[in-house]
Amino acid sequence: MTIHDELANTRQAVLALEKTLMALRNRLGPHLDVLRLLDDLDRCSTDLRRLEQQVGAPRRQELVVIPDGDYDHGLWGAGDVDHEGVGAPGRRAP
């Protein structure tokens, strides 16, 4: 799960909690504890929005094309480079 998926799930949970608290406030009226919960939820929503801005939009992964041709052998040094799994040319095992 990516950070953006987790933020989206958190946003959905905050919205569901807000809907439930509003229904509770409508049923109980302006009860002190319900109002405190709504205030806490407002703070959570603000913090979540700030976090979403800091993380930013999901970045697309850029496709890197690897050519099928041979590599330039000059990249590997002047011939004194160990060959993978074989060792250096002209060198013998002890």
Short mmCIF file of N, CA, C and O in Angstrom, two decimals:
data_model
loop_
_atom_site.label_atom_id
_atom_site.label_comp_id
_atom_site.label_asym_id
_atom_site.label_seq_id
_atom_site.Cartn_x
_atom_site.Cartn_y
_atom_site.Cartn_z
N MET A 1 0.86 -1.17 0.00
CA MET A 1 0.00 0.00 0.00
C MET A 1 0.91 1.24 0.00
O MET A 1 1.83 1.35 0.78
N THR A 2 0.60 2.17 -0.86
CA THR A 2 1.41 3.38 -0.95
C THR A 2 0.96 4.40 0.08
O THR A 2 -0.11 4.28 0.68
N ILE A 3 1.77 5.42 0.26
CA ILE A 3 1.43 6.49 1.20
C ILE A 3 0.15 7.21 0.75
O ILE A 3 -0.66 7.62 1.56
N HIS A 4 -0.03 7.30 -0.56
CA HIS A 4 -1.23 7.97 -1.08
C HIS A 4 -2.49 7.15 -0.82
O HIS A 4 -3.54 7.72 -0.53
N ASP A 5 -2.36 5.82 -0.88
CA ASP A 5 -3.49 4.95 -0.53
C ASP A 5 -3.83 5.11 0.95
O ASP A 5 -5.00 5.17 1.33
N GLU A 6 -2.80 5.16 1.80
CA GLU A 6 -3.03 5.31 3.23
C GLU A 6 -3.66 6.66 3.56
O GLU A 6 -4.56 6.75 4.41
N LEU A 7 -3.22 7.71 2.87
CA LEU A 7 -3.82 9.03 3.09
C LEU A 7 -5.28 9.04 2.62
O LEU A 7 -6.14 9.64 3.28
N ALA A 8 -5.56 8.39 1.51
CA ALA A 8 -6.94 8.32 1.01
C ALA A 8 -7.83 7.54 1.99
O ALA A 8 -8.96 7.94 2.26
N ASN A 9 -7.30 6.45 2.54
CA ASN A 9 -8.07 5.68 3.53
C ASN A 9 -8.31 6.50 4.79
O ASN A 9 -9.39 6.45 5.38
N THR A 10 -7.30 7.27 5.20
CA THR A 10 -7.46 8.13 6.38
C THR A 10 -8.50 9.21 6.11
O THR A 10 -9.34 9.50 6.97
N ARG A 11 -8.46 9.80 4.92
CA ARG A 11 -9.45 10.82 4.55
C ARG A 11 -10.86 10.24 4.59
O ARG A 11 -11.79 10.86 5.12
N GLN A 12 -11.04 9.03 4.08
CA GLN A 12 -12.36 8.38 4.11
C GLN A 12 -12.81 8.13 5.55
O GLN A 12 -13.99 8.31 5.87
N ALA A 13 -11.89 7.72 6.41
CA ALA A 13 -12.23 7.47 7.81
C ALA A 13 -12.63 8.76 8.51
O ALA A 13 -13.59 8.79 9.29
N VAL A 14 -11.92 9.85 8.23
CA VAL A 14 -12.25 11.15 8.84
C VAL A 14 -13.63 11.60 8.37
O VAL A 14 -14.45 12.09 9.17
N LEU A 15 -13.92 11.43 7.09
CA LEU A 15 -15.24 11.82 6.57
C LEU A 15 -16.35 10.97 7.18
O LEU A 15 -17.43 11.49 7.51
N ALA A 16 -16.09 9.67 7.36
CA ALA A 16 -17.10 8.80 7.97
C ALA A 16 -17.33 9.19 9.43
O ALA A 16 -18.48 9.22 9.90
N LEU A 17 -16.25 9.52 10.14
CA LEU A 17 -16.38 9.95 11.53
C LEU A 17 -17.14 11.27 11.62
O LEU A 17 -17.99 11.46 12.50
N GLU A 18 -16.86 12.18 10.70
CA GLU A 18 -17.57 13.46 10.68
C GLU A 18 -19.07 13.25 10.46
O GLU A 18 -19.91 13.86 11.14
N LYS A 19 -19.41 12.36 9.54
CA LYS A 19 -20.82 12.08 9.26
C LYS A 19 -21.51 11.50 10.50
O LYS A 19 -22.61 11.91 10.87
N THR A 20 -20.81 10.59 11.17
CA THR A 20 -21.38 9.97 12.38
C THR A 20 -21.53 10.98 13.51
O THR A 20 -22.56 10.99 14.21
N LEU A 21 -20.52 11.84 13.70
CA LEU A 21 -20.60 12.84 14.76
C LEU A 21 -21.69 13.88 14.48
O LEU A 21 -22.35 14.34 15.42
N MET A 22 -21.90 14.23 13.23
CA MET A 22 -22.97 15.17 12.90
C MET A 22 -24.34 14.55 13.21
O MET A 22 -25.23 15.23 13.74
N ALA A 23 -24.50 13.27 12.91
CA ALA A 23 -25.75 12.58 13.24
C ALA A 23 -25.94 12.53 14.75
O ALA A 23 -27.06 12.72 15.26
N LEU A 24 -24.86 12.30 15.48
CA LEU A 24 -24.93 12.27 16.94
C LEU A 24 -25.28 13.65 17.49
O LEU A 24 -26.09 13.76 18.42
N ARG A 25 -24.70 14.70 16.93
CA ARG A 25 -25.02 16.06 17.38
C ARG A 25 -26.48 16.39 17.09
O ARG A 25 -27.17 17.01 17.91
N ASN A 26 -26.99 15.96 15.96
CA ASN A 26 -28.40 16.19 15.63
C ASN A 26 -29.33 15.45 16.60
O ASN A 26 -30.40 15.93 16.91
N ARG A 27 -28.90 14.31 17.06
CA ARG A 27 -29.73 13.53 17.97
C ARG A 27 -29.64 14.04 19.41
O ARG A 27 -30.64 14.13 20.11
N LEU A 28 -28.41 14.41 19.86
CA LEU A 28 -28.23 14.83 21.25
C LEU A 28 -28.29 16.33 21.46
O LEU A 28 -28.38 16.79 22.59
N GLY A 29 -28.15 17.08 20.37
CA GLY A 29 -28.09 18.53 20.51
C GLY A 29 -26.66 18.96 20.79
O GLY A 29 -25.73 18.17 20.66
N PRO A 30 -26.45 20.21 21.20
CA PRO A 30 -25.10 20.71 21.41
C PRO A 30 -24.48 20.22 22.72
O PRO A 30 -24.13 20.99 23.60
N HIS A 31 -24.36 18.92 22.84
CA HIS A 31 -23.75 18.31 24.02
C HIS A 31 -22.25 18.63 24.02
O HIS A 31 -21.58 18.60 22.99
N LEU A 32 -21.72 18.95 25.21
CA LEU A 32 -20.34 19.39 25.33
C LEU A 32 -19.34 18.39 24.76
O LEU A 32 -18.43 18.74 24.02
N ASP A 33 -19.53 17.11 25.06
CA ASP A 33 -18.57 16.10 24.60
C ASP A 33 -18.64 15.91 23.08
O ASP A 33 -17.62 15.69 22.43
N VAL A 34 -19.82 16.03 22.51
CA VAL A 34 -19.95 15.93 21.05
C VAL A 34 -19.27 17.13 20.39
O VAL A 34 -18.55 16.99 19.39
N LEU A 35 -19.45 18.32 20.97
CA LEU A 35 -18.80 19.51 20.42
C LEU A 35 -17.28 19.41 20.53
O LEU A 35 -16.56 19.83 19.61
N ARG A 36 -16.78 18.84 21.61
CA ARG A 36 -15.33 18.65 21.76
C ARG A 36 -14.82 17.66 20.72
O ARG A 36 -13.74 17.86 20.14
N LEU A 37 -15.58 16.59 20.49
CA LEU A 37 -15.17 15.62 19.47
C LEU A 37 -15.15 16.26 18.08
O LEU A 37 -14.24 16.00 17.28
N LEU A 38 -16.14 17.10 17.79
CA LEU A 38 -16.16 17.79 16.50
C LEU A 38 -14.97 18.74 16.37
O LEU A 38 -14.38 18.86 15.28
N ASP A 39 -14.60 19.39 17.47
CA ASP A 39 -13.44 20.27 17.45
C ASP A 39 -12.16 19.47 17.20
O ASP A 39 -11.29 19.88 16.42
N ASP A 40 -12.03 18.32 17.87
CA ASP A 40 -10.87 17.45 17.65
C ASP A 40 -10.82 16.95 16.21
O ASP A 40 -9.75 16.89 15.60
N LEU A 41 -11.97 16.62 15.69
CA LEU A 41 -12.04 16.14 14.31
C LEU A 41 -11.63 17.23 13.33
O LEU A 41 -10.95 16.96 12.34
N ASP A 42 -12.01 18.46 13.61
CA ASP A 42 -11.63 19.58 12.76
C ASP A 42 -10.10 19.74 12.75
O ASP A 42 -9.49 19.96 11.70
N ARG A 43 -9.49 19.58 13.91
CA ARG A 43 -8.03 19.65 14.00
C ARG A 43 -7.37 18.51 13.23
O ARG A 43 -6.40 18.70 12.51
N CYS A 44 -7.93 17.31 13.35
CA CYS A 44 -7.40 16.15 12.62
C CYS A 44 -7.52 16.36 11.10
O CYS A 44 -6.60 16.06 10.35
N SER A 45 -8.64 16.89 10.69
CA SER A 45 -8.85 17.15 9.27
C SER A 45 -7.86 18.18 8.73
O SER A 45 -7.32 18.03 7.63
N THR A 46 -7.62 19.22 9.52
CA THR A 46 -6.65 20.25 9.12
C THR A 46 -5.25 19.66 9.02
O THR A 46 -4.52 19.91 8.06
N ASP A 47 -4.86 18.85 10.01
CA ASP A 47 -3.54 18.23 9.99
C ASP A 47 -3.39 17.26 8.82
O ASP A 47 -2.35 17.20 8.17
N LEU A 48 -4.44 16.52 8.53
CA LEU A 48 -4.41 15.59 7.41
C LEU A 48 -4.27 16.34 6.09
O LEU A 48 -3.50 15.94 5.22
N ARG A 49 -4.99 17.43 5.94
CA ARG A 49 -4.90 18.25 4.71
C ARG A 49 -3.48 18.79 4.55
O ARG A 49 -2.91 18.76 3.45
N ARG A 50 -2.87 19.23 5.65
CA ARG A 50 -1.49 19.74 5.61
C ARG A 50 -0.52 18.62 5.22
O ARG A 50 0.40 18.82 4.42
N LEU A 51 -0.74 17.43 5.77
CA LEU A 51 0.11 16.30 5.44
C LEU A 51 -0.04 15.91 3.96
O LEU A 51 0.96 15.62 3.29
N GLU A 52 -1.26 15.93 3.46
CA GLU A 52 -1.49 15.63 2.04
C GLU A 52 -0.77 16.63 1.15
O GLU A 52 -0.22 16.27 0.11
N GLN A 53 -0.73 17.88 1.55
CA GLN A 53 -0.03 18.91 0.77
C GLN A 53 1.48 18.67 0.80
O GLN A 53 2.16 18.88 -0.19
N GLN A 54 2.00 18.26 1.94
CA GLN A 54 3.43 18.03 2.06
C GLN A 54 3.87 16.83 1.22
O GLN A 54 4.93 16.85 0.60
N VAL A 55 3.06 15.79 1.22
CA VAL A 55 3.40 14.59 0.46
C VAL A 55 3.25 14.86 -1.03
O VAL A 55 4.04 14.39 -1.83
N GLY A 56 2.24 15.64 -1.39
CA GLY A 56 2.04 15.98 -2.80
C GLY A 56 1.28 14.91 -3.55
O GLY A 56 0.92 13.86 -3.02
N ALA A 57 1.09 15.19 -4.81
CA ALA A 57 0.36 14.26 -5.68
C ALA A 57 1.22 13.04 -5.96
O ALA A 57 2.44 13.11 -5.95
N PRO A 58 0.57 11.91 -6.23
CA PRO A 58 1.35 10.71 -6.54
C PRO A 58 2.21 10.94 -7.78
O PRO A 58 1.77 11.51 -8.76
N ARG A 59 3.47 10.53 -7.68
CA ARG A 59 4.37 10.69 -8.82
C ARG A 59 4.28 9.47 -9.71
O ARG A 59 4.23 8.35 -9.23
N ARG A 60 4.29 9.73 -11.01
CA ARG A 60 4.30 8.62 -11.96
C ARG A 60 5.71 8.09 -12.06
O ARG A 60 6.66 8.83 -12.09
N GLN A 61 5.82 6.80 -12.13
CA GLN A 61 7.12 6.18 -12.30
C GLN A 61 7.54 6.35 -13.76
O GLN A 61 6.80 6.02 -14.66
N GLU A 62 8.72 6.90 -13.95
CA GLU A 62 9.22 7.11 -15.30
C GLU A 62 9.81 5.82 -15.82
O GLU A 62 10.59 5.15 -15.15
N LEU A 63 9.44 5.46 -17.04
CA LEU A 63 9.93 4.24 -17.66
C LEU A 63 11.35 4.48 -18.18
O LEU A 63 11.60 5.43 -18.91
N VAL A 64 12.25 3.62 -17.77
CA VAL A 64 13.64 3.72 -18.21
C VAL A 64 13.87 2.65 -19.26
O VAL A 64 13.67 1.46 -19.02
N VAL A 65 14.28 3.08 -20.45
CA VAL A 65 14.51 2.15 -21.56
C VAL A 65 15.98 1.73 -21.53
O VAL A 65 16.88 2.56 -21.51
N ILE A 66 16.19 0.43 -21.52
CA ILE A 66 17.54 -0.11 -21.54
C ILE A 66 17.78 -0.64 -22.94
O ILE A 66 17.05 -1.52 -23.41
N PRO A 67 18.80 -0.15 -23.63
CA PRO A 67 19.04 -0.57 -25.01
C PRO A 67 19.45 -2.04 -25.08
O PRO A 67 20.06 -2.58 -24.15
N ASP A 68 19.12 -2.68 -26.21
CA ASP A 68 19.44 -4.08 -26.39
C ASP A 68 20.86 -4.29 -26.90
O ASP A 68 21.40 -5.38 -26.81
N GLY A 69 21.49 -3.26 -27.43
CA GLY A 69 22.83 -3.38 -28.01
C GLY A 69 23.90 -3.58 -26.95
O GLY A 69 23.66 -3.55 -25.74
N ASP A 70 25.14 -3.81 -27.45
CA ASP A 70 26.28 -4.00 -26.56
C ASP A 70 26.64 -2.68 -25.89
O ASP A 70 26.45 -1.60 -26.45
N TYR A 71 27.20 -2.77 -24.71
CA TYR A 71 27.69 -1.60 -24.01
C TYR A 71 29.05 -1.20 -24.59
O TYR A 71 29.78 -2.04 -25.15
N ASP A 72 29.41 0.03 -24.40
CA ASP A 72 30.72 0.51 -24.80
C ASP A 72 31.74 -0.10 -23.84
O ASP A 72 31.71 0.13 -22.64
N HIS A 73 32.65 -0.92 -24.37
CA HIS A 73 33.63 -1.60 -23.51
C HIS A 73 34.63 -0.64 -22.89
O HIS A 73 35.29 -0.98 -21.91
N GLY A 74 34.73 0.58 -23.42
CA GLY A 74 35.60 1.59 -22.82
C GLY A 74 35.14 2.03 -21.45
O GLY A 74 35.89 2.60 -20.68
N LEU A 75 33.87 1.74 -21.13
CA LEU A 75 33.34 2.08 -19.81
C LEU A 75 33.97 1.25 -18.70
O LEU A 75 33.94 1.63 -17.55
N TRP A 76 34.51 0.11 -19.07
CA TRP A 76 34.97 -0.84 -18.06
C TRP A 76 36.45 -0.71 -17.77
O TRP A 76 37.04 -1.56 -17.15
N GLY A 77 37.10 0.34 -18.20
CA GLY A 77 38.50 0.57 -17.85
C GLY A 77 39.43 0.19 -18.99
O GLY A 77 39.02 -0.07 -20.12
N ALA A 78 40.67 0.11 -18.66
CA ALA A 78 41.70 -0.12 -19.69
C ALA A 78 42.07 -1.60 -19.76
O ALA A 78 43.21 -1.96 -20.00
N GLY A 79 41.17 -2.49 -19.51
CA GLY A 79 41.44 -3.92 -19.61
C GLY A 79 41.93 -4.54 -18.32
O GLY A 79 42.16 -5.73 -18.25
N ASP A 80 42.11 -3.74 -17.28
CA ASP A 80 42.59 -4.27 -16.01
C ASP A 80 41.46 -4.54 -15.02
O ASP A 80 41.70 -4.77 -13.85
N VAL A 81 40.25 -4.53 -15.53
CA VAL A 81 39.08 -4.71 -14.67
C VAL A 81 38.79 -6.20 -14.55
O VAL A 81 38.89 -6.94 -15.51
N ASP A 82 38.47 -6.65 -13.34
CA ASP A 82 38.12 -8.05 -13.13
C ASP A 82 36.87 -8.39 -13.92
O ASP A 82 35.91 -7.63 -13.95
N HIS A 83 36.90 -9.55 -14.56
CA HIS A 83 35.71 -10.04 -15.24
C HIS A 83 34.85 -10.75 -14.21
O HIS A 83 35.36 -11.55 -13.41
N GLU A 84 33.58 -10.49 -14.26
CA GLU A 84 32.69 -11.03 -13.24
C GLU A 84 32.73 -12.55 -13.23
O GLU A 84 32.49 -13.19 -14.25
N GLY A 85 33.05 -13.11 -12.11
CA GLY A 85 33.05 -14.56 -11.95
C GLY A 85 34.29 -15.24 -12.49
O GLY A 85 34.46 -16.44 -12.33
N VAL A 86 35.17 -14.51 -13.19
CA VAL A 86 36.33 -15.15 -13.79
C VAL A 86 37.63 -14.64 -13.16
O VAL A 86 38.58 -15.37 -13.01
N GLY A 87 37.68 -13.39 -12.81
CA GLY A 87 38.90 -12.79 -12.28
C GLY A 87 39.55 -11.95 -13.35
O GLY A 87 39.04 -11.82 -14.46
N ALA A 88 40.67 -11.39 -13.05
CA ALA A 88 41.36 -10.52 -13.99
C ALA A 88 42.06 -11.37 -15.05
O ALA A 88 42.55 -12.46 -14.77
N PRO A 89 42.14 -10.85 -16.30
CA PRO A 89 42.83 -11.60 -17.34
C PRO A 89 44.31 -11.77 -16.98
O PRO A 89 44.95 -10.85 -16.48
N GLY A 90 44.86 -12.94 -17.24
CA GLY A 90 46.26 -13.19 -16.98
C GLY A 90 46.58 -13.54 -15.54
O GLY A 90 47.72 -13.89 -15.21
N ARG A 91 45.64 -13.47 -14.66
CA ARG A 91 45.88 -13.79 -13.25
C ARG A 91 45.54 -15.26 -13.00
O ARG A 91 44.57 -15.77 -13.55
N ARG A 92 46.34 -15.92 -12.17
CA ARG A 92 46.10 -17.33 -11.89
C ARG A 92 45.72 -17.50 -10.42
O ARG A 92 46.14 -16.74 -9.58
N ALA A 93 44.98 -18.52 -10.16
CA ALA A 93 44.60 -18.83 -8.80
C ALA A 93 45.82 -19.34 -8.04
O ALA A 93 46.69 -19.98 -8.63
N PRO A 94 45.93 -19.09 -6.75
CA PRO A 94 47.10 -19.57 -5.98
C PRO A 94 47.12 -21.06 -5.84
O PRO A 94 46.28 -21.79 -5.96
#
